[in-house]
Amino acid sequence: MDNRRMRFKNFWKKYSNYLFLIFLIAATVFVIWTQVDLREFMDTLARANLWYLGLGIVCVLIYWALEGYMLLKLLRRDKKDEGYPFAMVVTLVGQYYNLITPGSSGGQPLQLYEMSKRGYSMGSGTAVLVQKYALYQITVTIIAILATLLNLGHINASVPAAKGLIAFGLIVNVLGVVLVLILALSPAVARRILTGGIRLLNRLHIVKDVARYYDKTDRFIADYSKAIDGLKANRRETAGLFLVSAVQILVFFSINYLVYRSLGLSGSSPFLVISMQAILYVAVAFIPTPGAAGGAEAGFALIFGPIYGAVNTSVGLVVWRIITFYFIILFGGVFLAVRSALLGRKQQKREGVIK
């Protein structure tokens, strides 16, 4: 009995994220199947313009290319001769594991592992990933705030039911950026804020081992301080990376507009669709499921229903998720599987197992 439990525990530990992802996909398919006229759905999908959908895939590739470029710039602060192919490997590892793990928690540990095999220390690898995260988080939050301010009229008139979700998402993201800024200006103040939060959670009996969380806080602040110092020490390059990050994010958000046009729709401007996509992103970013699955679909239906219309919303939702979620998982999974097989074969050749 103990062996059976141990096997189940090991199986669940290894595959639970995948099983949960399959469950979410199945639940999404079930909802669409029961709520949508299948014939009308397939007819609408069949009329979709493949040229626009192809451009959507190109946008994903551009997004990856710019991600790799930014990582390369940051990696070269530690290793001047680092190459772009390795930066792309780190990019795809992060993209894949972020999407299949709850809260995007699996990408960075695997990226650190890849970097450690390349000779990067834990400290330098962590600094690179924290710098990249800070660049992305600050940029996407600024874009979302501007998008919200410029679309208040549309939000109030067309999607009043989404105002609470949008406000909560913005608050969470803004607080994250404020914390980054406090860490940049005064790590001591950041520590007092975080330790105060831990004490509060302890009084509420949510956190028990206070000492362990204090230790985690100290490590977190040390990692972030080192990373922020790196950004401040290379201000001109950092400013350029912020610009690249803005272009990268806008390219990815443009996929929704390309899906919209692929369905023969043209009543809404590119600015409205792209800016509402920025709002959708921050509104569901806090949802702790792989790829914000479930929340992303519900948020899309709520925010983009008035833009796509009742007939096209479900089709647009599915096509958008295929490009921005399932395609990335499929491509990343195949890439990593092939890479693993090739590296294994090279290792066997070195060891003389195969000729």
GROMACS .gro file of C-alpha atoms in nm, residues 125-332:
model
  208
  125GLY     CA    1   2.167   3.410  -1.355
  126THR     CA    2   1.912   3.535  -1.104
  127ALA     CA    3   2.017   3.895  -1.171
  128VAL     CA    4   1.957   3.853  -1.545
  129LEU     CA    5   1.610   3.706  -1.497
  130VAL     CA    6   1.511   3.964  -1.235
  131GLN     CA    7   1.628   4.245  -1.463
  132LYS     CA    8   1.426   4.104  -1.751
  133TYR     CA    9   1.120   4.063  -1.528
  134ALA     CA   10   1.151   4.420  -1.395
  135LEU     CA   11   1.180   4.559  -1.749
  136TYR     CA   12   0.872   4.366  -1.862
  137GLN     CA   13   0.659   4.434  -1.555
  138ILE     CA   14   0.722   4.808  -1.548
  139THR     CA   15   0.663   4.842  -1.923
  140VAL     CA   16   0.344   4.637  -1.938
  141THR     CA   17   0.199   4.817  -1.634
  142ILE     CA   18   0.267   5.160  -1.785
  143ILE     CA   19   0.107   5.050  -2.113
  144ALA     CA   20  -0.197   4.912  -1.927
  145ILE     CA   21  -0.240   5.230  -1.721
  146LEU     CA   22  -0.226   5.448  -2.034
  147ALA     CA   23  -0.465   5.212  -2.215
  148THR     CA   24  -0.713   5.233  -1.927
  149LEU     CA   25  -0.699   5.612  -1.905
  150LEU     CA   26  -0.744   5.651  -2.281
  151ASN     CA   27  -1.035   5.406  -2.292
  152LEU     CA   28  -1.235   5.507  -1.985
  153GLY     CA   29  -1.527   5.609  -2.202
  154HIS     CA   30  -1.539   5.274  -2.381
  155ILE     CA   31  -1.500   5.081  -2.054
  156ASN     CA   32  -1.784   5.270  -1.885
  157ALA     CA   33  -2.013   5.245  -2.188
  158SER     CA   34  -1.941   4.895  -2.322
  159VAL     CA   35  -1.787   4.680  -2.047
  160PRO     CA   36  -1.906   4.818  -1.710
  161ALA     CA   37  -1.920   4.463  -1.570
  162ALA     CA   38  -1.544   4.432  -1.618
  163LYS     CA   39  -1.452   4.746  -1.422
  164GLY     CA   40  -1.394   4.558  -1.096
  165LEU     CA   41  -1.173   4.298  -1.264
  166ILE     CA   42  -0.975   4.567  -1.448
  167ALA     CA   43  -0.930   4.776  -1.133
  168PHE     CA   44  -0.810   4.479  -0.928
  169GLY     CA   45  -0.564   4.371  -1.197
  170LEU     CA   46  -0.425   4.723  -1.229
  171ILE     CA   47  -0.386   4.758  -0.852
  172VAL     CA   48  -0.195   4.429  -0.826
  173ASN     CA   49   0.037   4.524  -1.112
  174VAL     CA   50   0.091   4.879  -0.988
  175LEU     CA   51   0.178   4.750  -0.640
  176GLY     CA   52   0.433   4.518  -0.800
  177VAL     CA   53   0.592   4.809  -0.986
  178VAL     CA   54   0.588   5.026  -0.672
  179LEU     CA   55   0.772   4.749  -0.488
  180VAL     CA   56   1.034   4.735  -0.764
  181LEU     CA   57   1.080   5.112  -0.741
  182ILE     CA   58   1.111   5.099  -0.361
  183LEU     CA   59   1.370   4.823  -0.396
  184ALA     CA   60   1.560   5.045  -0.640
  185LEU     CA   61   1.549   5.351  -0.412
  186SER     CA   62   1.560   5.201  -0.062
  187PRO     CA   63   1.600   4.826   0.001
  188ALA     CA   64   1.574   4.892   0.377
  189VAL     CA   65   1.225   5.042   0.335
  190ALA     CA   66   1.125   4.748   0.114
  191ARG     CA   67   1.240   4.507   0.384
  192ARG     CA   68   1.034   4.686   0.651
  193ILE     CA   69   0.726   4.670   0.428
  194LEU     CA   70   0.768   4.300   0.348
  195THR     CA   71   0.851   4.195   0.705
  196GLY     CA   72   0.552   4.398   0.825
  197GLY     CA   73   0.334   4.201   0.585
  198ILE     CA   74   0.478   3.875   0.718
  199ARG     CA   75   0.403   3.978   1.078
  200LEU     CA   76   0.046   4.065   0.980
  201LEU     CA   77  -0.001   3.728   0.811
  202ASN     CA   78   0.142   3.561   1.120
  203ARG     CA   79  -0.111   3.736   1.343
  204LEU     CA   80  -0.386   3.621   1.108
  205HIS     CA   81  -0.248   3.265   1.142
  206ILE     CA   82  -0.181   3.243   0.768
  207VAL     CA   83   0.198   3.225   0.806
  208LYS     CA   84   0.352   3.018   1.089
  209ASP     CA   85   0.727   2.986   1.031
  210VAL     CA   86   0.810   3.358   1.045
  211ALA     CA   87   1.188   3.307   1.054
  212ARG     CA   88   1.181   3.109   0.728
  213TYR     CA   89   0.986   3.385   0.552
  214TYR     CA   90   1.220   3.651   0.690
  215ASP     CA   91   1.510   3.455   0.540
  216LYS     CA   92   1.328   3.433   0.204
  217THR     CA   93   1.262   3.807   0.220
  218ASP     CA   94   1.631   3.883   0.277
  219ARG     CA   95   1.732   3.665  -0.020
  220PHE     CA   96   1.462   3.822  -0.237
  221ILE     CA   97   1.575   4.176  -0.151
  222ALA     CA   98   1.942   4.087  -0.206
  223ASP     CA   99   1.867   3.939  -0.551
  224TYR     CA  100   1.650   4.232  -0.655
  225SER     CA  101   1.895   4.492  -0.524
  226LYS     CA  102   2.178   4.337  -0.724
  227ALA     CA  103   1.961   4.323  -1.034
  228ILE     CA  104   1.835   4.681  -1.000
  229ASP     CA  105   2.191   4.803  -0.943
  230GLY     CA  106   2.283   4.636  -1.274
  231LEU     CA  107   2.004   4.822  -1.452
  232LYS     CA  108   2.104   5.155  -1.297
  233ALA     CA  109   2.472   5.104  -1.380
  234ASN     CA  110   2.392   5.071  -1.753
  235ARG     CA  111   2.130   5.343  -1.787
  236ARG     CA  112   2.160   5.406  -2.160
  237GLU     CA  113   2.133   5.038  -2.247
  238THR     CA  114   1.853   4.993  -1.994
  239ALA     CA  115   1.656   5.276  -2.157
  240GLY     CA  116   1.699   5.103  -2.492
  241LEU     CA  117   1.579   4.774  -2.341
  242PHE     CA  118   1.267   4.947  -2.207
  243LEU     CA  119   1.193   5.063  -2.562
  244VAL     CA  120   1.248   4.713  -2.703
  245SER     CA  121   1.026   4.571  -2.428
  246ALA     CA  122   0.747   4.815  -2.523
  247VAL     CA  123   0.771   4.711  -2.889
  248GLN     CA  124   0.775   4.343  -2.790
  249ILE     CA  125   0.463   4.376  -2.575
  250LEU     CA  126   0.271   4.577  -2.836
  251VAL     CA  127   0.360   4.322  -3.106
  252PHE     CA  128   0.219   4.043  -2.889
  253PHE     CA  129  -0.095   4.239  -2.805
  254SER     CA  130  -0.144   4.305  -3.178
  255ILE     CA  131  -0.225   3.936  -3.230
  256ASN     CA  132  -0.576   4.000  -3.101
  257TYR     CA  133  -0.631   4.267  -3.367
  258LEU     CA  134  -0.506   4.030  -3.639
  259VAL     CA  135  -0.752   3.765  -3.518
  260TYR     CA  136  -1.025   4.031  -3.524
  261ARG     CA  137  -0.943   4.124  -3.885
  262SER     CA  138  -0.914   3.759  -3.987
  263LEU     CA  139  -1.286   3.719  -3.913
  264GLY     CA  140  -1.371   3.998  -4.156
  265LEU     CA  141  -1.432   4.254  -3.881
  266SER     CA  142  -1.321   4.615  -3.916
  267GLY     CA  143  -1.550   4.836  -3.706
  268SER     CA  144  -1.299   4.885  -3.422
  269SER     CA  145  -0.964   5.058  -3.458
  270PRO     CA  146  -0.628   4.886  -3.403
  271PHE     CA  147  -0.571   5.122  -3.109
  272LEU     CA  148  -0.892   5.013  -2.933
  273VAL     CA  149  -0.832   4.639  -2.977
  274ILE     CA  150  -0.462   4.650  -2.883
  275SER     CA  151  -0.516   4.878  -2.583
  276MET     CA  152  -0.806   4.665  -2.456
  277GLN     CA  153  -0.580   4.362  -2.491
  278ALA     CA  154  -0.329   4.537  -2.263
  279ILE     CA  155  -0.610   4.588  -2.014
  280LEU     CA  156  -0.716   4.222  -2.042
  281TYR     CA  157  -0.357   4.112  -1.978
  282VAL     CA  158  -0.324   4.293  -1.643
  283ALA     CA  159  -0.682   4.204  -1.547
  284VAL     CA  160  -0.610   3.829  -1.554
  285ALA     CA  161  -0.234   3.824  -1.483
  286PHE     CA  162  -0.293   3.747  -1.114
  287ILE     CA  163  -0.494   3.430  -1.186
  288PRO     CA  164  -0.278   3.137  -1.059
  289THR     CA  165  -0.351   2.888  -1.336
  290PRO     CA  166  -0.124   2.782  -1.625
  291GLY     CA  167  -0.138   3.064  -1.879
  292ALA     CA  168  -0.417   3.223  -1.671
  293ALA     CA  169  -0.638   2.953  -1.825
  294GLY     CA  170  -1.003   2.996  -1.741
  295GLY     CA  171  -0.960   3.359  -1.641
  296ALA     CA  172  -0.817   3.460  -1.978
  297GLU     CA  173  -1.114   3.307  -2.160
  298ALA     CA  174  -1.370   3.462  -1.926
  299GLY     CA  175  -1.195   3.799  -1.943
  300PHE     CA  176  -1.182   3.787  -2.322
  301ALA     CA  177  -1.554   3.715  -2.347
  302LEU     CA  178  -1.631   3.997  -2.103
  303ILE     CA  179  -1.398   4.264  -2.246
  304PHE     CA  180  -1.407   4.177  -2.617
  305GLY     CA  181  -1.768   4.063  -2.646
  306PRO     CA  182  -1.885   4.415  -2.747
  307ILE     CA  183  -1.598   4.447  -2.997
  308TYR     CA  184  -1.630   4.107  -3.169
  309GLY     CA  185  -2.007   4.074  -3.138
  310ALA     CA  186  -2.208   3.778  -3.014
  311VAL     CA  187  -2.149   3.563  -3.323
  312ASN     CA  188  -1.774   3.609  -3.347
  313THR     CA  189  -1.660   3.630  -2.983
  314SER     CA  190  -1.632   3.255  -2.927
  315VAL     CA  191  -1.445   3.204  -3.256
  316GLY     CA  192  -1.212   3.495  -3.183
  317LEU     CA  193  -1.148   3.360  -2.834
  318VAL     CA  194  -1.051   3.014  -2.956
  319VAL     CA  195  -0.830   3.139  -3.240
  320TRP     CA  196  -0.661   3.392  -3.012
  321ARG     CA  197  -0.584   3.122  -2.752
  322ILE     CA  198  -0.460   2.882  -3.019
  323ILE     CA  199  -0.201   3.137  -3.133
  324THR     CA  200  -0.102   3.289  -2.798
  325PHE     CA  201  -0.122   2.977  -2.578
  326TYR     CA  202  -0.153   2.639  -2.746
  327PHE     CA  203   0.086   2.717  -3.034
  328ILE     CA  204   0.352   2.833  -2.788
  329ILE     CA  205   0.312   2.518  -2.577
  330LEU     CA  206   0.320   2.293  -2.886
  331PHE     CA  207   0.620   2.466  -3.044
  332GLY     CA  208   0.807   2.488  -2.714
   0.00000   0.00000   0.00000
